[in-house]
Coordinates of C-alpha atoms (C1' of nucleotides) in Angstrom, one line a residue:
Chain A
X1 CA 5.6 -4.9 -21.5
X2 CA 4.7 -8.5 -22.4
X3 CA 2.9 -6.9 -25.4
X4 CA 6.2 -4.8 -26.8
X5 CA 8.1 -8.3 -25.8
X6 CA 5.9 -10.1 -28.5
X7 CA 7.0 -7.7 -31.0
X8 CA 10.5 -6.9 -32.5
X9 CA 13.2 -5.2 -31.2
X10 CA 13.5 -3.0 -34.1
X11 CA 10.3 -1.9 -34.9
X12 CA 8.1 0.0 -32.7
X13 CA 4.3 -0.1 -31.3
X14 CA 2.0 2.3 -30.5
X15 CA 0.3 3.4 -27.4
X16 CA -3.3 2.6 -29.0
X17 CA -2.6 -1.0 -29.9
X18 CA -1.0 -1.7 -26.1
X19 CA -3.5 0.0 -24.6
X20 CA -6.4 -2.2 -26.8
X21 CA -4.3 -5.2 -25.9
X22 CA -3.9 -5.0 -22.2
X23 CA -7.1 -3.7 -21.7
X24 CA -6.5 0.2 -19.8
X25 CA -7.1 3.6 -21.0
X26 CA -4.4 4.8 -24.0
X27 CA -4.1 8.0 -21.9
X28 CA -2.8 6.1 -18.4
X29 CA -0.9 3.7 -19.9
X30 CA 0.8 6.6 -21.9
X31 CA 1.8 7.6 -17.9
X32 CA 3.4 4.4 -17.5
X33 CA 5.2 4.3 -20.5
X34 CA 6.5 8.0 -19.7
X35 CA 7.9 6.4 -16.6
X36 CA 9.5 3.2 -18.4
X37 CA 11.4 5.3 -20.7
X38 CA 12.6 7.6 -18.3
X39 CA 14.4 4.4 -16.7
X40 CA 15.4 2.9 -20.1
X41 CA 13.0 0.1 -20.2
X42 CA 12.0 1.3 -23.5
X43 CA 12.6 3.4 -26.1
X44 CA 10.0 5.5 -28.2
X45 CA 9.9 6.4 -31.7
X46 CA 8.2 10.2 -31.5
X47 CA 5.9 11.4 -34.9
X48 CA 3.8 10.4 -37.4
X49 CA 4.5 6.6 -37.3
X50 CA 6.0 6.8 -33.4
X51 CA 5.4 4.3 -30.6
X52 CA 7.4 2.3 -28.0
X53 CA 9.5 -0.9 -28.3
X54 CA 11.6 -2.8 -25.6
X55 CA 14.6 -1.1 -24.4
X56 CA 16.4 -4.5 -23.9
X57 CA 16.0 -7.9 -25.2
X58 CA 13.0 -9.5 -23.5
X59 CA 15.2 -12.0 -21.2
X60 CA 17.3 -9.0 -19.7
X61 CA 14.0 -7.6 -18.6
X62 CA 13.2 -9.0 -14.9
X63 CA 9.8 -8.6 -13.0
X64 CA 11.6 -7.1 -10.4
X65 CA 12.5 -3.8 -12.4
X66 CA 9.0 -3.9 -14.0
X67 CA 8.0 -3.7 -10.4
X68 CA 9.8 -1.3 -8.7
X69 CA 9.1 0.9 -11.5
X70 CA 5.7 0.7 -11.4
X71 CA 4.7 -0.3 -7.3
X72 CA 7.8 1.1 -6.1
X73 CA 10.5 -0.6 -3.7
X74 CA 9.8 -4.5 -3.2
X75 CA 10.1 -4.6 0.9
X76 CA 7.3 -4.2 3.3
X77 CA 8.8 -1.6 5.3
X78 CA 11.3 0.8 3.7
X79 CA 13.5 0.1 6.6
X80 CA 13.8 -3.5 4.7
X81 CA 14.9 -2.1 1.4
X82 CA 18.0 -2.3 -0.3
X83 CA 17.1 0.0 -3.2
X84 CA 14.9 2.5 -1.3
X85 CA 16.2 2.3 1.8
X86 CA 15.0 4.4 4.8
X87 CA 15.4 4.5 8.5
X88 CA 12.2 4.1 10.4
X89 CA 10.9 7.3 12.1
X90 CA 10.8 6.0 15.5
X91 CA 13.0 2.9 15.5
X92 CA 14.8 2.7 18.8
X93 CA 17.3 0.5 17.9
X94 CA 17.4 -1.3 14.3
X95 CA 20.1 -3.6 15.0
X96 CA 17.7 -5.1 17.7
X97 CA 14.6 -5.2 16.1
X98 CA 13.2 -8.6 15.4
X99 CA 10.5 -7.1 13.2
X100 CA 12.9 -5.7 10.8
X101 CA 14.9 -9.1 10.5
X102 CA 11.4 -11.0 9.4
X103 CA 10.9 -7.9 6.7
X104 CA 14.8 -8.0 5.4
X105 CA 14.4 -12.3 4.8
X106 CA 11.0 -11.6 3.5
X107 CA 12.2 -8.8 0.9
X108 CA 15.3 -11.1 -0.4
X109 CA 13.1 -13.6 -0.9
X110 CA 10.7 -12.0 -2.6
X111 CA 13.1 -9.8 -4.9
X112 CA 14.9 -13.1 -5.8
X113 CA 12.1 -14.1 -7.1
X114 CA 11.5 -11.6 -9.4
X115 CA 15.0 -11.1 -10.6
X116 CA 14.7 -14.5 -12.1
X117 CA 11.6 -13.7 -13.9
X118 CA 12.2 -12.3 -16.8
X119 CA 9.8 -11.1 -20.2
X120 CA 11.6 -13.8 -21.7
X121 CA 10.2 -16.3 -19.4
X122 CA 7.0 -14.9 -19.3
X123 CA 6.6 -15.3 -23.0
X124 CA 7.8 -18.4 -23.3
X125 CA 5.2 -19.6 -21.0
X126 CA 2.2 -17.8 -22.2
X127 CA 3.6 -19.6 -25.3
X128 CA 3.8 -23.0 -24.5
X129 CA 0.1 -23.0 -22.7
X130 CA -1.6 -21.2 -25.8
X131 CA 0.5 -22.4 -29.3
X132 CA -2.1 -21.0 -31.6
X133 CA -2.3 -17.3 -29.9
Chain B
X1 CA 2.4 -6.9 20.4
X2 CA 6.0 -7.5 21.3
X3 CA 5.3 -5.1 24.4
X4 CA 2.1 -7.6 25.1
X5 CA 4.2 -10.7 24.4
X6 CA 7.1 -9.0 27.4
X7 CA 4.6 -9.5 29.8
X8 CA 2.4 -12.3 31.7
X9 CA -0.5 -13.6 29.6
X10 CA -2.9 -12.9 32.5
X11 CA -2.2 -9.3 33.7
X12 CA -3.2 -7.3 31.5
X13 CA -0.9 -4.0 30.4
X14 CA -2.8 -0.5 29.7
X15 CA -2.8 1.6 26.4
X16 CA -0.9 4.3 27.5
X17 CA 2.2 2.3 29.3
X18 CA 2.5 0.4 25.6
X19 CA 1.7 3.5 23.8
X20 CA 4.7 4.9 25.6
X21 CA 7.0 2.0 24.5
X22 CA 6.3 1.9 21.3
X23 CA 6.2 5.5 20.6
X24 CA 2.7 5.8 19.0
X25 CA -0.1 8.2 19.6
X26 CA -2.1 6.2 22.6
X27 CA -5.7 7.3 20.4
X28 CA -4.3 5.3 17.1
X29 CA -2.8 2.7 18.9
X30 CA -6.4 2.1 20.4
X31 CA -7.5 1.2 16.8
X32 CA -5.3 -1.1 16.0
X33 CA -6.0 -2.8 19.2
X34 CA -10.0 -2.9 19.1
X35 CA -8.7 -4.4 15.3
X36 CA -6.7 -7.2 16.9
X37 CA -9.2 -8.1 19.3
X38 CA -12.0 -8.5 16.7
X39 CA -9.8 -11.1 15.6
X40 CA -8.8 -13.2 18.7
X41 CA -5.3 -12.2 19.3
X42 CA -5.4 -9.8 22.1
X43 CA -8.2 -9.4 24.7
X44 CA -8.9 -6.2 27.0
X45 CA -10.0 -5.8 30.5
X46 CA -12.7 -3.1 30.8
X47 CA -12.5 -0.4 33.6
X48 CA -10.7 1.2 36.1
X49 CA -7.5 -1.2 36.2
X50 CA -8.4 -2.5 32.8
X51 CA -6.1 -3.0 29.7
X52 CA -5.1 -5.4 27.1
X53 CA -3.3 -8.8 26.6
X54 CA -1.8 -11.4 24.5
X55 CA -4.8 -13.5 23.5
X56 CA -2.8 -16.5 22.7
X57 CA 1.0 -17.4 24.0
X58 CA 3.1 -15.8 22.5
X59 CA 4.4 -18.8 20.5
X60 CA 0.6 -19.5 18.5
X61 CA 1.1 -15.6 17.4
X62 CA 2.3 -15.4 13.6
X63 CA 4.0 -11.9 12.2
X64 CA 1.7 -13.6 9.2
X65 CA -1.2 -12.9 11.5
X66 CA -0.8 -9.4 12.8
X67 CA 0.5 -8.3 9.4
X68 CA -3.2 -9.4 7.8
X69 CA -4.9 -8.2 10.0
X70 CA -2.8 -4.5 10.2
X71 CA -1.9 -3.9 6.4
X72 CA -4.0 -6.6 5.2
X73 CA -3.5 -9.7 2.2
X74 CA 0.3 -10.5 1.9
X75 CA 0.0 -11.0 -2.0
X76 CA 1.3 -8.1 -4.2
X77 CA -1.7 -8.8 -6.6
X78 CA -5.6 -9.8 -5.4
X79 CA -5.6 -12.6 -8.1
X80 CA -2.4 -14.0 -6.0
X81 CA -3.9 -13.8 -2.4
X82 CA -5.0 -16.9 -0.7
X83 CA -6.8 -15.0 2.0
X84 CA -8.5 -12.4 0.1
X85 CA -8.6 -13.6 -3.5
X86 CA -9.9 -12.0 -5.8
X87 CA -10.1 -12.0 -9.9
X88 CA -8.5 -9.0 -11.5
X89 CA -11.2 -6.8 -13.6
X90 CA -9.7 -6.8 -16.7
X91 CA -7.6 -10.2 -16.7
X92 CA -8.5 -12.2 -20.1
X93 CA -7.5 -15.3 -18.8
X94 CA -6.0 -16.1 -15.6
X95 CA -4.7 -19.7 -16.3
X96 CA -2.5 -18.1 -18.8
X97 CA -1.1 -15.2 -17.4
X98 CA 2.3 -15.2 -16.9
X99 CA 2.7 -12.2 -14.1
X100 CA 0.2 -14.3 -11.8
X101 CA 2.6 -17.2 -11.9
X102 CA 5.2 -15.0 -10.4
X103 CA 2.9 -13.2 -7.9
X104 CA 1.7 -16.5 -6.5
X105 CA 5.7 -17.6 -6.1
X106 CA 6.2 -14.4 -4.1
X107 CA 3.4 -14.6 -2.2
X108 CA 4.1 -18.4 -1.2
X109 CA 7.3 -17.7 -0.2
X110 CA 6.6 -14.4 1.8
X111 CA 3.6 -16.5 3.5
X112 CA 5.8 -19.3 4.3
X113 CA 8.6 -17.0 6.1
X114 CA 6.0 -14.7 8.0
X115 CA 4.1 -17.9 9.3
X116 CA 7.4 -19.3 10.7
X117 CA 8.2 -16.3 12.7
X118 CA 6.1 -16.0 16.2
X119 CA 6.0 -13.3 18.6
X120 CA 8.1 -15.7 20.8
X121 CA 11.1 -16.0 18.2
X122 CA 11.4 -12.2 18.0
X123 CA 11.2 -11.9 22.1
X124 CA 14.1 -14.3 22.2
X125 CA 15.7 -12.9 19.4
X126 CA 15.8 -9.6 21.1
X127 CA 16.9 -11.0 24.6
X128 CA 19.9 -13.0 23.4
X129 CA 21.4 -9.5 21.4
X130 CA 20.6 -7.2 24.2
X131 CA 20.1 -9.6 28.0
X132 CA 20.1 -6.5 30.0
X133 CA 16.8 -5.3 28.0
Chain C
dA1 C1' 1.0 22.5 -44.7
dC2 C1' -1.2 18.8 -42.3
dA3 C1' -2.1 14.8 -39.8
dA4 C1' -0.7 11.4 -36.5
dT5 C1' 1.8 10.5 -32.9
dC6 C1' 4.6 11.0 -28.6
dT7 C1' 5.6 14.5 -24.6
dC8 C1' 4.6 17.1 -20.7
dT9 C1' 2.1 19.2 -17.0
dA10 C1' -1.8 19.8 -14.4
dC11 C1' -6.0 18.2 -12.7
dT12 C1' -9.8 15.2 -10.6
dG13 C1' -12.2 11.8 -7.6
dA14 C1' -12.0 7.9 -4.8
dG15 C1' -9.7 5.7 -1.6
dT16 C1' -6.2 4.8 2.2
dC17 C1' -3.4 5.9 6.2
dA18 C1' -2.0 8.1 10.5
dA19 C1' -3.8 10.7 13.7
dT20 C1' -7.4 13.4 16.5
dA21 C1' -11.8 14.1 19.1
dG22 C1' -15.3 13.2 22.1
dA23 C1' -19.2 10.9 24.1
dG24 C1' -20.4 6.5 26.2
dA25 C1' -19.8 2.0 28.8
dT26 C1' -17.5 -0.5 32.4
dT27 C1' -15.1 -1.3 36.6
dA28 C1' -12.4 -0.5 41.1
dT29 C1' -12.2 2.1 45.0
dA30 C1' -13.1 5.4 48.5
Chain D
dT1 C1' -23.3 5.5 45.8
dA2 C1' -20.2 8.8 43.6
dT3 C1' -16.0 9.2 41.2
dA4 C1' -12.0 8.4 38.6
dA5 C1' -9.7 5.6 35.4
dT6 C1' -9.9 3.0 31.7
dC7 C1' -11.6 0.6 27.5
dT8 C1' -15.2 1.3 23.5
dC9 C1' -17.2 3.2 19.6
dT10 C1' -18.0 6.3 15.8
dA11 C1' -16.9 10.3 13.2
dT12 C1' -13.7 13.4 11.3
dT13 C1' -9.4 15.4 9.6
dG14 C1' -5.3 16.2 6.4
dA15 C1' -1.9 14.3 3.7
dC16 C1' -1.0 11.2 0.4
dT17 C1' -1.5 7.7 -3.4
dC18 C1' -3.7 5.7 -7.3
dA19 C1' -6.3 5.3 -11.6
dG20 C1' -7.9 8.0 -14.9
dT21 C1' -8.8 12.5 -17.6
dA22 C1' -7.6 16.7 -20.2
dG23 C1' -5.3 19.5 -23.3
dA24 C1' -1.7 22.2 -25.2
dG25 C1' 2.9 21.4 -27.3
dA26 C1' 6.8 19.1 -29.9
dT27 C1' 8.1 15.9 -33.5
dT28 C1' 7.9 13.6 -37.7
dG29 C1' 6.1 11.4 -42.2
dT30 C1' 3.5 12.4 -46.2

DNA sequence: ACAATCTCTACTGAGTCAATAGAGATTATA
DNA sequence: TATAATCTCTATTGACTCAGTAGAGATTGT
């Protein structure tokens, strides 16, 4: 994602030159891109000169979405997520438990976080260590 | 480990009677308990009236802690962890990359809550919503 | 027509997780 | 001393996930 960020909105990239860039197989990331796309975080461009470019502009793309895309929900337990929320199998009582409570603080914390990360930010960063790459 | 913290910290409480209150299989709960005693926080009594307790009070007992030890580093990311660090394979430059940054935020943060919280918190927690219990 | 690319589905191998199984060591008690 | 109750240890299972592989099919530019 940080690789299509560094790129235009308009014009797209292909798998290959992500996949030489990030380092992973062309074949797995094409898995993850599948998945991106099917959630609107990018777009493709199919034939002969096809590839993939950002859905959005880079600084309405947070880690958080990235993230649950790719790792699934953000909280511990599922009994702790907003997004994928689930009851626990054998909870007795959930209003009670003091495990839960820990999880629910931990998970806002953490997805705060993450919402305020953005591509955007991430660039900008990689940026202002590195000028010259 | 709530069920240990319930009781005294020098009689000790068999497998099956907490295996009963927490609703877990009494043969997998026995794992995670030979795991918590390798590390210090519970300690068993061998033989006819044996059975385990709290190895610390109740108060000296982190969720941090348990949570280690049971589902292991707290960090989304091994490049983030603390406890278990560890370099990613195919990370050009870790000073530079902007996803660690984040990861290390969220894993400071979900350290920082999890360490506050004790065994003792969540007892009283518990007793002041439900004082019959 | 053809070549380059994305698309889709299925598969593999290693690893993890919850749970099961059983033989062995330790201790209280009769 | 024998026995029963308990923890201790190691191995195994079945379902699942994760990273990665494979290949046939659809789409588009030239």
């Amino acid at each position: 994602m940080l690789h299509l960020a560094g790129h235009s909105t308009t014009e797209s990239v292909q798998i290959a030159d992500i996949a030489e860039g990030a380092n992973v197989p062309r074949k797995f990331l094409e898995q993850i891109l599948v998945e991106l796309k099917r959630r609107g975080l990018v777009h493709s461009v199919r034939g002969r000169h096809g590839g993939y470019l950002l859905g959005r502009e880079p600084k309405a793309i947070s880690f958080a979405e990235i993230i649950r895309i790719i790792d699934g929900p953000l909280a511990l337990s599922p009994c702790a997520s907003r997004t994928a929320y689930r009851r626990c199998e054998d909870c007795v009582d959930e209003t009670t438990c003091a495990i839960r409570k820990s999880l629910v603080d931990v998970r806002n914390s953490t997805a705060r976080i993450l919402e305020q990360h953005s591509l955007a930010d991430a660039l900008a960063d990689r940026r202002k260590i590195k000028p010259g790459a």
